[in-house]
Short mmCIF file of N, CA and C in Angstrom, two decimals:
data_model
loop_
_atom_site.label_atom_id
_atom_site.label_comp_id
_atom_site.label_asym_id
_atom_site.label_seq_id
_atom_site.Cartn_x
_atom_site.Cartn_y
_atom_site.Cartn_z
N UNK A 1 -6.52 -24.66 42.26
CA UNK A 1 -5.96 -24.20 41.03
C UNK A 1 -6.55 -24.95 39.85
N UNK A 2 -6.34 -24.32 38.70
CA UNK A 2 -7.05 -25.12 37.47
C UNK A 2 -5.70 -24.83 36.73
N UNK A 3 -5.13 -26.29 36.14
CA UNK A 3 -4.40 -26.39 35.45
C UNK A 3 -4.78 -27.20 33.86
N UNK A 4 -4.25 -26.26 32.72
CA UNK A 4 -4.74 -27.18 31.52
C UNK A 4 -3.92 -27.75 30.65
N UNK A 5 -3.91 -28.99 29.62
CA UNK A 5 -2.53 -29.50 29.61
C UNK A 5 -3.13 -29.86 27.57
N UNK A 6 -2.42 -29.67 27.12
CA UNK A 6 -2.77 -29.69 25.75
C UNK A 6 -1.56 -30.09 25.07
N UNK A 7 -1.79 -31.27 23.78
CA UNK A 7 -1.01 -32.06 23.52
C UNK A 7 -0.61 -31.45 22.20
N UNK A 8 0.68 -32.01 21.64
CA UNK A 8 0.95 -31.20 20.17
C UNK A 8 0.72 -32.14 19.02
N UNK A 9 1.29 -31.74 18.02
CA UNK A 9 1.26 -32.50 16.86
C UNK A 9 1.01 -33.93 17.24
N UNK A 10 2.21 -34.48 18.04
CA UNK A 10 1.99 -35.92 18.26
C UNK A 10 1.98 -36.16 19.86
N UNK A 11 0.75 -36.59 20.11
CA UNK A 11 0.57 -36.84 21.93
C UNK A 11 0.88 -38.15 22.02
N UNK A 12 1.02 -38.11 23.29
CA UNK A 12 1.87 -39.25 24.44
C UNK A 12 1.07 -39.73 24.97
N UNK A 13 1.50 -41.19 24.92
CA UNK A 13 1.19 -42.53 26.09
C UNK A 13 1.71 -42.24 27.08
N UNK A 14 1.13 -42.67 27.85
CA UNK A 14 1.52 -43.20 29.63
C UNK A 14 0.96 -44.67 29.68
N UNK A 15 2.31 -45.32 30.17
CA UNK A 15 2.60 -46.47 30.52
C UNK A 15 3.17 -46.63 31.99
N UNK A 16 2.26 -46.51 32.89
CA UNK A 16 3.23 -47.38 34.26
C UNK A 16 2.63 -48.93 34.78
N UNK A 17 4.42 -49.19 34.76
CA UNK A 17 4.61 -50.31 34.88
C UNK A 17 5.27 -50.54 36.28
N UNK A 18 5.04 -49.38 37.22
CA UNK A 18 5.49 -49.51 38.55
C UNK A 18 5.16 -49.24 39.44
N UNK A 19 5.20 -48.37 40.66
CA UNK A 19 4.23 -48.30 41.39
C UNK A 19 4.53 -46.16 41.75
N UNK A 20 3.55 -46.06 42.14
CA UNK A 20 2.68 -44.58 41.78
C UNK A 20 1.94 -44.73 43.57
N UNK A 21 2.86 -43.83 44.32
CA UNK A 21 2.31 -43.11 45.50
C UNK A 21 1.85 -42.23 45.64
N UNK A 22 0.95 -41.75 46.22
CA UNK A 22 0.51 -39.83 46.52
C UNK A 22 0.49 -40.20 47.98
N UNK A 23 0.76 -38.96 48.89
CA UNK A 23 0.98 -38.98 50.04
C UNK A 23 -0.90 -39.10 50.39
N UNK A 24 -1.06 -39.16 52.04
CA UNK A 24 -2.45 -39.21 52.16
C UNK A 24 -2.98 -37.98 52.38
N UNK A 25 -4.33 -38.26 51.29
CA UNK A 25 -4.98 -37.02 50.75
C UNK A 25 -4.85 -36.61 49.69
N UNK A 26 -3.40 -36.93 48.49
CA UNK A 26 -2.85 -36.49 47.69
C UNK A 26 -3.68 -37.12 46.45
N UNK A 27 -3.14 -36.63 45.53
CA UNK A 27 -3.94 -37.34 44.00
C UNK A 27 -2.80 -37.54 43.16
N UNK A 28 -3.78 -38.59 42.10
CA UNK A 28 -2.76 -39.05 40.79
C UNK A 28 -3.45 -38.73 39.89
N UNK A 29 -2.72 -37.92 38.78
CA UNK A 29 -3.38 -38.49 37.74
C UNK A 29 -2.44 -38.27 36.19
N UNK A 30 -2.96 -39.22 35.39
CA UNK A 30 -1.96 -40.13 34.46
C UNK A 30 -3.11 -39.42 33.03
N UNK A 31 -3.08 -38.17 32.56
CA UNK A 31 -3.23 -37.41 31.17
C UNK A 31 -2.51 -38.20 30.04
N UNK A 32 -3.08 -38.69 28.94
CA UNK A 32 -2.28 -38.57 27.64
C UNK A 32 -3.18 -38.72 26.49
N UNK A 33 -2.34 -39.43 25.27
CA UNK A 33 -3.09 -39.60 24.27
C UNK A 33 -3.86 -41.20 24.47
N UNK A 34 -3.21 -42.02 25.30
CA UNK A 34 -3.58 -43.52 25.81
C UNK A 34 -2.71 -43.54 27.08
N UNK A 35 -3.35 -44.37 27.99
CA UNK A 35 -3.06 -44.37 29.50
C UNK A 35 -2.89 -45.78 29.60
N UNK A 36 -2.32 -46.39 30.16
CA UNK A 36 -2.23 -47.52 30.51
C UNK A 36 -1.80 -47.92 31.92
N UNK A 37 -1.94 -48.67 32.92
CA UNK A 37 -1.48 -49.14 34.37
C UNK A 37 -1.09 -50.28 34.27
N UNK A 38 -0.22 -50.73 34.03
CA UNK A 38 0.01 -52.50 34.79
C UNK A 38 0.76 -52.21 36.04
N UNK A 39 0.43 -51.58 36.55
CA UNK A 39 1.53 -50.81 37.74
C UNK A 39 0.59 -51.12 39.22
N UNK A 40 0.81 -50.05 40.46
CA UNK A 40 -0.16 -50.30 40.99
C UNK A 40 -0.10 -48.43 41.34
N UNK A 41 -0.94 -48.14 41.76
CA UNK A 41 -1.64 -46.60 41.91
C UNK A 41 -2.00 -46.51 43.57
N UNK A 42 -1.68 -45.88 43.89
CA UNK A 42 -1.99 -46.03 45.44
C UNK A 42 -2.03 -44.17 45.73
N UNK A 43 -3.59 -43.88 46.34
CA UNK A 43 -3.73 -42.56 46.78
C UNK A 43 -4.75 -42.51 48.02
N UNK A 44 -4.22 -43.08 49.03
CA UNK A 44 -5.18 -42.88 50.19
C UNK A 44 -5.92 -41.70 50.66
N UNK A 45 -7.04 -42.55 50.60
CA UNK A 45 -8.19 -40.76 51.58
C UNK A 45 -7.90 -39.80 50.24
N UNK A 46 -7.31 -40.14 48.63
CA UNK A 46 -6.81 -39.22 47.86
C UNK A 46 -8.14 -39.49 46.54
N UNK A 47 -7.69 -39.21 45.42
CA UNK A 47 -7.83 -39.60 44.20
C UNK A 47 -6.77 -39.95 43.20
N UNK A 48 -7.08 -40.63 42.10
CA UNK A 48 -6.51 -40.90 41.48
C UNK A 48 -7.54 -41.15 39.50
N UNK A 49 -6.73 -40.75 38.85
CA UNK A 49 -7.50 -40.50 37.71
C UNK A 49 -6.84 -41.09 36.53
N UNK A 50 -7.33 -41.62 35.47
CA UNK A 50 -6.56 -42.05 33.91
C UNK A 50 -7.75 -41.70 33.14
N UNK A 51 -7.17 -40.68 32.42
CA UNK A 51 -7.83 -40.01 31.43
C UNK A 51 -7.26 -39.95 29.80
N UNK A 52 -7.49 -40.60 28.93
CA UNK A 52 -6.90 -39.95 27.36
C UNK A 52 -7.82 -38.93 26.73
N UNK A 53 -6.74 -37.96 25.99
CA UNK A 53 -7.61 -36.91 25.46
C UNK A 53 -6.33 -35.67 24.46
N UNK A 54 -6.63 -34.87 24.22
CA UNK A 54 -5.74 -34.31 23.41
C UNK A 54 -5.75 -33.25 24.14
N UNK A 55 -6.84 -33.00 25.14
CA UNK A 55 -6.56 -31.50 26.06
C UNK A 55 -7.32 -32.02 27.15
N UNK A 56 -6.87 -31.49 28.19
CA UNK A 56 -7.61 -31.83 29.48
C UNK A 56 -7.62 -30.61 30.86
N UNK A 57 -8.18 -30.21 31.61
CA UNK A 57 -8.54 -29.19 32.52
C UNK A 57 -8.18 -30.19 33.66
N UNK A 58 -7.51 -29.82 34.59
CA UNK A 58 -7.58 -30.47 35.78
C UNK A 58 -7.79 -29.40 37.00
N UNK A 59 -8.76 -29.59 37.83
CA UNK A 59 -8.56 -28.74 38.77
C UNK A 59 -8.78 -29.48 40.07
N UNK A 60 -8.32 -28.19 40.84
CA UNK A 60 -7.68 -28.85 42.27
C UNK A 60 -8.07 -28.08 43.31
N UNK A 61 -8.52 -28.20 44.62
CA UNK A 61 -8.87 -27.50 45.52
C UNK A 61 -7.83 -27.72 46.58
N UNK A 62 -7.68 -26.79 48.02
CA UNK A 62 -7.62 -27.28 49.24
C UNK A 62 -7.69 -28.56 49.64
N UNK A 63 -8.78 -29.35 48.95
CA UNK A 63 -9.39 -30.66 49.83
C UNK A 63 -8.37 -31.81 48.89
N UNK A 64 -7.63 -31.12 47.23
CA UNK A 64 -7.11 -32.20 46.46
C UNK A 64 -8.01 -32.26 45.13
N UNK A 65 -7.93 -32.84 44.41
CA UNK A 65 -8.09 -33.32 42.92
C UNK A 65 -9.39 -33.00 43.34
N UNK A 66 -10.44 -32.17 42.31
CA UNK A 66 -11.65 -32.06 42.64
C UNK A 66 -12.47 -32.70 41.03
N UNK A 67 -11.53 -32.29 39.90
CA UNK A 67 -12.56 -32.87 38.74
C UNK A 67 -11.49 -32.55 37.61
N UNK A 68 -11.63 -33.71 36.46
CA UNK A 68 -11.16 -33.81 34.99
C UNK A 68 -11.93 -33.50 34.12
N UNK A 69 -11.54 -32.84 33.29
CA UNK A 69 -12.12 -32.39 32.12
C UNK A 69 -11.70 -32.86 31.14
N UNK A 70 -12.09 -33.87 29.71
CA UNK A 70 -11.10 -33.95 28.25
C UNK A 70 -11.96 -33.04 27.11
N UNK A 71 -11.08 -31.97 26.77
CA UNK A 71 -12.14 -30.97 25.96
C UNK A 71 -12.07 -31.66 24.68
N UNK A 72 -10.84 -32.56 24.45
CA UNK A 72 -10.38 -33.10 22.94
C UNK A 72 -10.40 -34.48 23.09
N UNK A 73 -11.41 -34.94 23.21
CA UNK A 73 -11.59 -36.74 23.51
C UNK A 73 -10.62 -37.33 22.15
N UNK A 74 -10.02 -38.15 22.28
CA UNK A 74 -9.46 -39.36 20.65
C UNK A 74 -9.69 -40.31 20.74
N UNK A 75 -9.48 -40.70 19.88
CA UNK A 75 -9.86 -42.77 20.02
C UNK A 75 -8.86 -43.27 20.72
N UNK A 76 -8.62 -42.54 21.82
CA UNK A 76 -7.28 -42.97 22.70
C UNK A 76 -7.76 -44.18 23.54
N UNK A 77 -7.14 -44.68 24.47
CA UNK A 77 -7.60 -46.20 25.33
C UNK A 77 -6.92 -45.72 26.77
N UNK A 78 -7.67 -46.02 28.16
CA UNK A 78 -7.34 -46.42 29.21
C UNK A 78 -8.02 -47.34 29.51
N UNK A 79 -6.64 -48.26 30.14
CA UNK A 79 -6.05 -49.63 30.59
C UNK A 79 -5.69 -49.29 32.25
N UNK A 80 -6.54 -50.12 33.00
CA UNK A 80 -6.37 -50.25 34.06
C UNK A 80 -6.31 -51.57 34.87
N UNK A 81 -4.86 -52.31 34.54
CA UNK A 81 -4.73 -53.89 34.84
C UNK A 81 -3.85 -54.03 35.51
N UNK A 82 -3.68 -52.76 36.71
CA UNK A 82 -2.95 -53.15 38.16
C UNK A 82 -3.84 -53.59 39.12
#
């Protein structure tokens, strides 16, 4: 499936500060205007993704998370200090 996710007037942070499972095989992924992890991310045999952007395409196959797209890049920040 291709899912697309587009932000409004004012887009959102993601902040985890905890911990983030996907079953095995499964995927993560953490879309916003700034991403941040002090958390820990755990996606075995999976993927896992932190992307900022003001619009983003995610698509997904059978096999799981296959590719990110940010059509609206910002001076957004991902932080990855789990």
């Amino acid at each position: 499936g291709r899912y697309e996710f587009q932000g409004g007037s004012i887009a959102g942070a993601i902040l985890n500060q905890g911990k983030i499972s996907a079953d095995r095989g499964g995927y993560v992924a953490l879309l916003g205007s700034a991403v941040k992890n002090e958390g820990t991310i755990s996606a075995p045999e999976g993927s896992a993704v932190l992307a900022a952007g003001n619009a983003a395409t995610l698509t997904l196959d059978d096999q799981g998370l296959v590719s990110v797209k940010i059509q609206k890049p910002i001076q957004g920040d991902v932080y990855d200090n789990g």
